[in-house]
Short mmCIF file of C-alpha atoms in Angstrom, two decimals:
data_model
loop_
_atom_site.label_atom_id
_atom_site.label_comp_id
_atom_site.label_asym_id
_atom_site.label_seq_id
_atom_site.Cartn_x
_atom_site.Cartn_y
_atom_site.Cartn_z
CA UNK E 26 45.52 138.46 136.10
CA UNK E 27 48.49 139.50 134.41
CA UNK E 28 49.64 137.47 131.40
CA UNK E 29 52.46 137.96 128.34
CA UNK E 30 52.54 136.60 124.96
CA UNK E 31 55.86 134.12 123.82
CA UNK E 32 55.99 133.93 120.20
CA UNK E 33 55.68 130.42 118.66
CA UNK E 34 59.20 130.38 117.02
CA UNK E 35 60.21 130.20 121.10
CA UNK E 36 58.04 126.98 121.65
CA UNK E 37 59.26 125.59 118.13
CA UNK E 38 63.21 126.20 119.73
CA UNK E 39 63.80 128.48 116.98
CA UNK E 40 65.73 131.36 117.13
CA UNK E 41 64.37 134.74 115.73
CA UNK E 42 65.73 137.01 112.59
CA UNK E 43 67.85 138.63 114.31
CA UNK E 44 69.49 137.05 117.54
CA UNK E 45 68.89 133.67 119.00
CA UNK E 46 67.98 135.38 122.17
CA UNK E 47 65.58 138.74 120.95
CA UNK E 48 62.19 136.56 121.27
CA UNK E 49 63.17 136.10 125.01
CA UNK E 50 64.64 139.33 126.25
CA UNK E 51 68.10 137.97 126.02
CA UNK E 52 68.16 135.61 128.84
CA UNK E 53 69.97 132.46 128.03
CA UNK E 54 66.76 129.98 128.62
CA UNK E 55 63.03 130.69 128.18
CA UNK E 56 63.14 129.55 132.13
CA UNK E 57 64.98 132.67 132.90
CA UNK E 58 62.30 134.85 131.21
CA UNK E 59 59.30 132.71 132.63
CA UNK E 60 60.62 133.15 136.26
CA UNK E 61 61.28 136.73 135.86
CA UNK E 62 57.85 137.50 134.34
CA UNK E 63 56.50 135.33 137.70
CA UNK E 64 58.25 137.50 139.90
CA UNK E 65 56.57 140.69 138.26
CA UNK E 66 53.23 139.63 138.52
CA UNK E 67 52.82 137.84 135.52
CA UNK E 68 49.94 134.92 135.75
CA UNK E 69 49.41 133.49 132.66
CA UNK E 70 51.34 132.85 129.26
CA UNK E 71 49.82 133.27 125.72
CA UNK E 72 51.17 130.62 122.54
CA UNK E 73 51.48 133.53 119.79
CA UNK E 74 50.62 131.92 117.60
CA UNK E 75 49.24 128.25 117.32
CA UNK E 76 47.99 127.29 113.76
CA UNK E 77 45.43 125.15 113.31
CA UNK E 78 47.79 121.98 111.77
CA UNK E 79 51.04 122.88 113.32
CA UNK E 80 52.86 119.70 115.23
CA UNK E 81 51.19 119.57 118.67
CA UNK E 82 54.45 117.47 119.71
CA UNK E 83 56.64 120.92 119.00
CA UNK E 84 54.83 122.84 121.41
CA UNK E 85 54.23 120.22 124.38
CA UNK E 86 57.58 120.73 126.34
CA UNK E 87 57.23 125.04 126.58
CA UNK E 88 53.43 124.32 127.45
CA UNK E 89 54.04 122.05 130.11
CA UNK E 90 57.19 124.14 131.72
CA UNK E 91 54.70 127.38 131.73
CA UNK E 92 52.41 125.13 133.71
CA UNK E 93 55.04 123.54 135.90
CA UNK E 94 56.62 127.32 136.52
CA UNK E 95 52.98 127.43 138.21
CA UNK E 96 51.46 129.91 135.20
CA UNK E 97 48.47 129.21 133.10
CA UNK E 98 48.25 129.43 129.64
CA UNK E 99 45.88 131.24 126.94
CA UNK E 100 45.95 130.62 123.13
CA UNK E 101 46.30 132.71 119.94
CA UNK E 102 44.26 130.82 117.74
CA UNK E 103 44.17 130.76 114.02
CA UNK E 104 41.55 130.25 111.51
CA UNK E 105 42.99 128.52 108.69
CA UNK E 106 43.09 125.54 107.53
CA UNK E 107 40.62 122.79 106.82
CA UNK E 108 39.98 120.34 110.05
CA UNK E 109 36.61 118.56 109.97
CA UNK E 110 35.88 116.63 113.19
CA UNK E 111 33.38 115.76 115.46
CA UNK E 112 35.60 117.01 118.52
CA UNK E 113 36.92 120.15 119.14
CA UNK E 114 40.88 118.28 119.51
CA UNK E 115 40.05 116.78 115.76
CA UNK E 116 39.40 120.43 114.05
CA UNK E 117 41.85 122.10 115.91
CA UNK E 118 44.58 118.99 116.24
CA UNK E 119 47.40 121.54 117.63
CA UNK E 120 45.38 121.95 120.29
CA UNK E 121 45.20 118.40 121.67
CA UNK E 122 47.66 117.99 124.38
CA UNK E 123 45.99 121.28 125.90
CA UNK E 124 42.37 120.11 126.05
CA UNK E 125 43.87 116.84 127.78
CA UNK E 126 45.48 118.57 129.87
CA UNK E 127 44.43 122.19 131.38
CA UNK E 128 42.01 121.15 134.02
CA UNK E 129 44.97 119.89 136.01
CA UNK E 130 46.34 123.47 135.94
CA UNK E 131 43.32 126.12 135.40
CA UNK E 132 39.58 126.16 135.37
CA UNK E 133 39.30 127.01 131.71
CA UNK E 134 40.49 128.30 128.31
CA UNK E 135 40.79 131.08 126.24
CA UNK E 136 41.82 131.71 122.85
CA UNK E 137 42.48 134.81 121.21
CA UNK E 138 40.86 134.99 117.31
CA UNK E 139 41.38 136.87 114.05
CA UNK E 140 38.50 136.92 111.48
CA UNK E 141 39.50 135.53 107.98
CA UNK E 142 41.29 138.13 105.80
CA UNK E 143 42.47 137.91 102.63
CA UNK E 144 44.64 140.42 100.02
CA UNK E 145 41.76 140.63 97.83
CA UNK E 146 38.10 140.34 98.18
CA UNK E 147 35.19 140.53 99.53
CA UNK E 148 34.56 141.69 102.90
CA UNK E 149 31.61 140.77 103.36
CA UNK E 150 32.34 137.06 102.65
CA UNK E 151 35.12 136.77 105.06
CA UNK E 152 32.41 138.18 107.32
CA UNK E 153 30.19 135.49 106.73
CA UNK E 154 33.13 132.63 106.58
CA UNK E 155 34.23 134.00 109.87
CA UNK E 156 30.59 133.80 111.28
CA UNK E 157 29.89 130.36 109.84
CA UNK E 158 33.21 128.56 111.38
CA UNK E 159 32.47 130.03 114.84
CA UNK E 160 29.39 128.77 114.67
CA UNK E 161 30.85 125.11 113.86
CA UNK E 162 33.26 125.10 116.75
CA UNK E 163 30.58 126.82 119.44
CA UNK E 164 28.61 124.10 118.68
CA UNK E 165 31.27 121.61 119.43
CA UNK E 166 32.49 123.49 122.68
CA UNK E 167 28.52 123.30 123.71
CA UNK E 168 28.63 119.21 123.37
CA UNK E 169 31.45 118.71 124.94
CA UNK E 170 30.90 121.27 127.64
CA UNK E 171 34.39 122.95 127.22
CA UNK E 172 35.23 125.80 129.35
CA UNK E 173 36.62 127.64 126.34
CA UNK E 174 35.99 131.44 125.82
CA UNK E 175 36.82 132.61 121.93
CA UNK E 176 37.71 135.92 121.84
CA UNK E 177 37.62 138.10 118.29
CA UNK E 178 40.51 140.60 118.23
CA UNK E 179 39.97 143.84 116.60
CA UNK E 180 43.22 144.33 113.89
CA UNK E 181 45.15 147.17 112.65
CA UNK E 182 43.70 148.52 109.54
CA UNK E 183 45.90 147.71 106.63
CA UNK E 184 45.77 149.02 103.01
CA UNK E 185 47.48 145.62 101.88
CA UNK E 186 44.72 143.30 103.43
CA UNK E 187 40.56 143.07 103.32
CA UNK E 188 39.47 142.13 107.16
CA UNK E 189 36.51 142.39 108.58
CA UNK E 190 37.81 142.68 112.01
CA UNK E 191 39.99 145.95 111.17
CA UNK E 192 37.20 148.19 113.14
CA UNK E 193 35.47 147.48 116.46
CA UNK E 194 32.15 147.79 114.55
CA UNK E 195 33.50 144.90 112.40
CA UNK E 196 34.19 142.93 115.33
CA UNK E 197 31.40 143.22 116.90
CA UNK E 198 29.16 142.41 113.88
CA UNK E 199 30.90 139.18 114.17
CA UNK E 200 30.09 138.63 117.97
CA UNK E 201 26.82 139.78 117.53
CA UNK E 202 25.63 137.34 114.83
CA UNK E 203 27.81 134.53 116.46
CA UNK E 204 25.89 134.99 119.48
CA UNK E 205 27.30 132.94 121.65
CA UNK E 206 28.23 132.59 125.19
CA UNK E 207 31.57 131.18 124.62
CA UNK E 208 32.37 134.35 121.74
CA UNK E 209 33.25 137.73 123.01
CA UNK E 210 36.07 140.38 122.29
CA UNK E 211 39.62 140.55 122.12
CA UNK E 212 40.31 144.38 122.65
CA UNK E 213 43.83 144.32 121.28
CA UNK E 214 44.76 147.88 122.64
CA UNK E 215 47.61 148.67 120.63
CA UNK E 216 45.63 148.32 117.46
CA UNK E 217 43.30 150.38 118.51
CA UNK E 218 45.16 153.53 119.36
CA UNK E 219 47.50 152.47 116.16
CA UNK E 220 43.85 153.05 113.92
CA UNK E 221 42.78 156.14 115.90
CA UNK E 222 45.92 157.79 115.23
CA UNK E 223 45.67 157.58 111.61
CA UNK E 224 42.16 158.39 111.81
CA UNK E 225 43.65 161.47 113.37
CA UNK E 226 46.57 161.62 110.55
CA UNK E 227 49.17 161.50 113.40
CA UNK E 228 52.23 159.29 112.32
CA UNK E 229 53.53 159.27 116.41
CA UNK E 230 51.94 158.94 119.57
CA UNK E 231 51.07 162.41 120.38
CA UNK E 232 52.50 163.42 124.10
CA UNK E 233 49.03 164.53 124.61
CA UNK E 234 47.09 160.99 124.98
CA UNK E 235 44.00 160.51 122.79
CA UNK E 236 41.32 160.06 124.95
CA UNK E 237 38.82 158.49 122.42
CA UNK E 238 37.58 154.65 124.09
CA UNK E 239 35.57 152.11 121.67
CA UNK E 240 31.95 151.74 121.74
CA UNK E 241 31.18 150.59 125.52
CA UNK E 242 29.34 147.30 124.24
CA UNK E 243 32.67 146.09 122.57
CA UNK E 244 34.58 146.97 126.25
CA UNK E 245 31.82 144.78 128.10
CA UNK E 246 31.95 142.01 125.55
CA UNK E 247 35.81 141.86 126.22
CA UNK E 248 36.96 138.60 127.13
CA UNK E 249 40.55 138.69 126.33
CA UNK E 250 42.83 141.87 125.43
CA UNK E 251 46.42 142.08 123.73
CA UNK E 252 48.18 145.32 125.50
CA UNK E 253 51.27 146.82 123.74
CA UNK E 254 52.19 150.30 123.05
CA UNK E 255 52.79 152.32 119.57
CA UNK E 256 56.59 153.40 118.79
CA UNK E 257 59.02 154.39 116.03
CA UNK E 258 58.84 150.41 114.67
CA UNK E 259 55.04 150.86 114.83
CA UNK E 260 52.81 148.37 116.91
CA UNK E 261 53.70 145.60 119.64
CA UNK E 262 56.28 147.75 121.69
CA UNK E 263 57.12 148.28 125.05
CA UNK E 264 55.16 150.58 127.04
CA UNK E 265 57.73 152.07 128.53
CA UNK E 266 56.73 155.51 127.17
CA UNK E 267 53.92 157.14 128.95
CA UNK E 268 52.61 158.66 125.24
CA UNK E 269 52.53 154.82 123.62
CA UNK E 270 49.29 154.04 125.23
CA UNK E 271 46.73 155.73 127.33
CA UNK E 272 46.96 151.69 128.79
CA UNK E 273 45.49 153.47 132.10
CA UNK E 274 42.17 154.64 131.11
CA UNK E 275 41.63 151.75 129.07
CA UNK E 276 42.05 149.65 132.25
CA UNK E 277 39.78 151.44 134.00
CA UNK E 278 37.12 151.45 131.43
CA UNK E 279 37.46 147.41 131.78
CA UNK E 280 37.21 147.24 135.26
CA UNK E 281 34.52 149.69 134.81
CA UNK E 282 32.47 146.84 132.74
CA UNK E 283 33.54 144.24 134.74
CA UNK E 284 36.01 142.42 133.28
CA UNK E 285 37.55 139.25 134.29
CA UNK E 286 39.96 138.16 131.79
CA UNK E 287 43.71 138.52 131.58
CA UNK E 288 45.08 141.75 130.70
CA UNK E 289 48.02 139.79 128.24
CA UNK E 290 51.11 142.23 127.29
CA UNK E 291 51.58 141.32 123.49
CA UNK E 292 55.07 142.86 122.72
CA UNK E 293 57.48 142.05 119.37
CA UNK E 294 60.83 142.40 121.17
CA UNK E 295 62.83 142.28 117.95
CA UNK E 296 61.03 145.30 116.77
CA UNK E 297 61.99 147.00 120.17
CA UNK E 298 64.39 150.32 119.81
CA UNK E 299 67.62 148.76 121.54
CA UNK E 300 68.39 152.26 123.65
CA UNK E 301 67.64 150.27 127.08
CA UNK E 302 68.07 146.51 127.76
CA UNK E 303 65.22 144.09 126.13
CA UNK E 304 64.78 142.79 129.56
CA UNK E 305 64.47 145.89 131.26
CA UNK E 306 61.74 147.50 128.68
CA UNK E 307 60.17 144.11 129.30
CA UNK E 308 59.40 143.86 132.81
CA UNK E 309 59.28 148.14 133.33
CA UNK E 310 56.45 147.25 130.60
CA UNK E 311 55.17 144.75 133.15
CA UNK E 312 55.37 147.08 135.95
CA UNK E 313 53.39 149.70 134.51
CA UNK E 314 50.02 147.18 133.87
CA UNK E 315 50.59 145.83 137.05
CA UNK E 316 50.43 149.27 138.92
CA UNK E 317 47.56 150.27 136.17
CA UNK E 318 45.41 146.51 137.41
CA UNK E 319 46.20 147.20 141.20
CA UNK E 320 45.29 150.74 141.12
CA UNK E 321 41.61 150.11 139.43
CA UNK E 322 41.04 147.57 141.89
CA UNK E 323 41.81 149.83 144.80
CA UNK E 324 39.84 152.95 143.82
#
């Protein structure tokens, strides 16, 4: 299934820095953009991002027009804030109106996860914060049987910010200690290739695709992945470039594991070099995963 991240200034009816129509490819209405993401393939829409306290009410009328437009909907989940509860809808209140709700429209959940960072620190405590709050809220998705998959994203590596889940060894220490049914990967693709090519001191996307793929336990603990390509703004951008992504063999090495989850285009389109039409970058974005997803489930 093909899915595409709208950023939450969208839901809140915001518009973004720079034009009241960047976060949605300049169509006039969101509808326009949901309908022409249908019409490429496009499955399933991600809320980028929905904080742990924010008003549940601001959000309601977007979520139920994705599922009305006949798409389902995955989460970008945050870890802040303090929420205790004995239900899953009391320490993550934003997400109330979703838990009532998805089973009319999908069989399940999923919600991509960064670990805690910080600007200063200890990583090893934001390990072990990260680690002791999944373990709260697995064992409130286990009593109330929730069909909700967690998946930890692996981050760009930043000089500016401690994170345990900078490196797919970090990540997976997480998922390993969790261990949890209901806790697997996010392999945010773009931040990987972003971290290999400064582990290869490259400051563009070489025409000549790395060919480097993570460790193949973090690919078959995927549950959830964030797909966008490197360019001249950095992370998050189209992949209309061939060089921004070797996206193909990183599809195929899913498929290869088995993976079911959505393959979920994560793009910033206000960081997107104007040179061709938002919308255009957009959906040629969309075509390429699409032919990328059919062609590993024909061969």
């Amino acid at each position: 299934m093909l899915g595409f991240s709208i950023q939450s200034p969208v839901f809140l009816g915001k518009a973004s820095k720079d034009s009241p129509n960047d976060l949605i490819a300049h169509y006039d209405r969101v509808e326009q953009l949901l309908d022409a993401l249908k019409a490429g393939g496009v499955r399933s829409v991600e809320v980028r991002i929905l904080p742990r306290g924010a008003d549940e009410w601001a959000y309601r009328d977007l979520i139920q027009l994705i599922w009305d437009t006949g798409l389902q909907l995955t989460v970008h989940g945050h870890v802040a804030g303090e929420h205790p509860g004995t239900s899953f809808a009391e320490i993550y209140p934003s997400m109330s109106y979703i838990l009532k709700h998805f089973h009319k429209y999908q069989s399940g959940l999923t919600m991509a996860l960064h670990a805690f960072d910080a600007k200063t620190g200890s990583e090893e405590e934001l390990h072990r914060q990260t680690v002791a709050l999944l373990g709260e809220w697995t064992a409130l998705i286990d009593a109330e049987s929730l069909p909700l998959r967690i998946g930890i994203e692996n981050n760009r590596k930043k000089a500016s910010k401690v994170d345990p889940g900078d490196s797919i060894g970090g990540v997976l220490r997480i998922v390993s200690e969790v261990n949890h049914p209901a806790v697997g990967v996010t392999w945010d693709m773009g931040h990987f290739y972003s971290n290999l090519l400064d582990a290869h001191q490259l400051k563009a996307p070489p025409e000549e695709l790395l060919t480097d793929l993570p460790d193949a336990e973090f690919v078959a603990r995927a549950v959830h992945t964030h797909i966008h390509g490197i360019g001249k703004t950095g992370t998050h951008n189209p992949l209309t470039e061939r060089s921004s992504l070797p996206l193909e063999q990183y599809v195929s090495a899913l498929r290869q594991a088995g993976y079911d989850g959505v393959y979920n285009l994560e793009l910033t389109m206000n960081k997107f070099e104007q040179d061709r039409p938002l919308r255009e970058q957009v959906l040629a974005s969309v075509e390429r995963l699409r032919n990328a997803v059919r062609t590993e489930a024909t061969t």
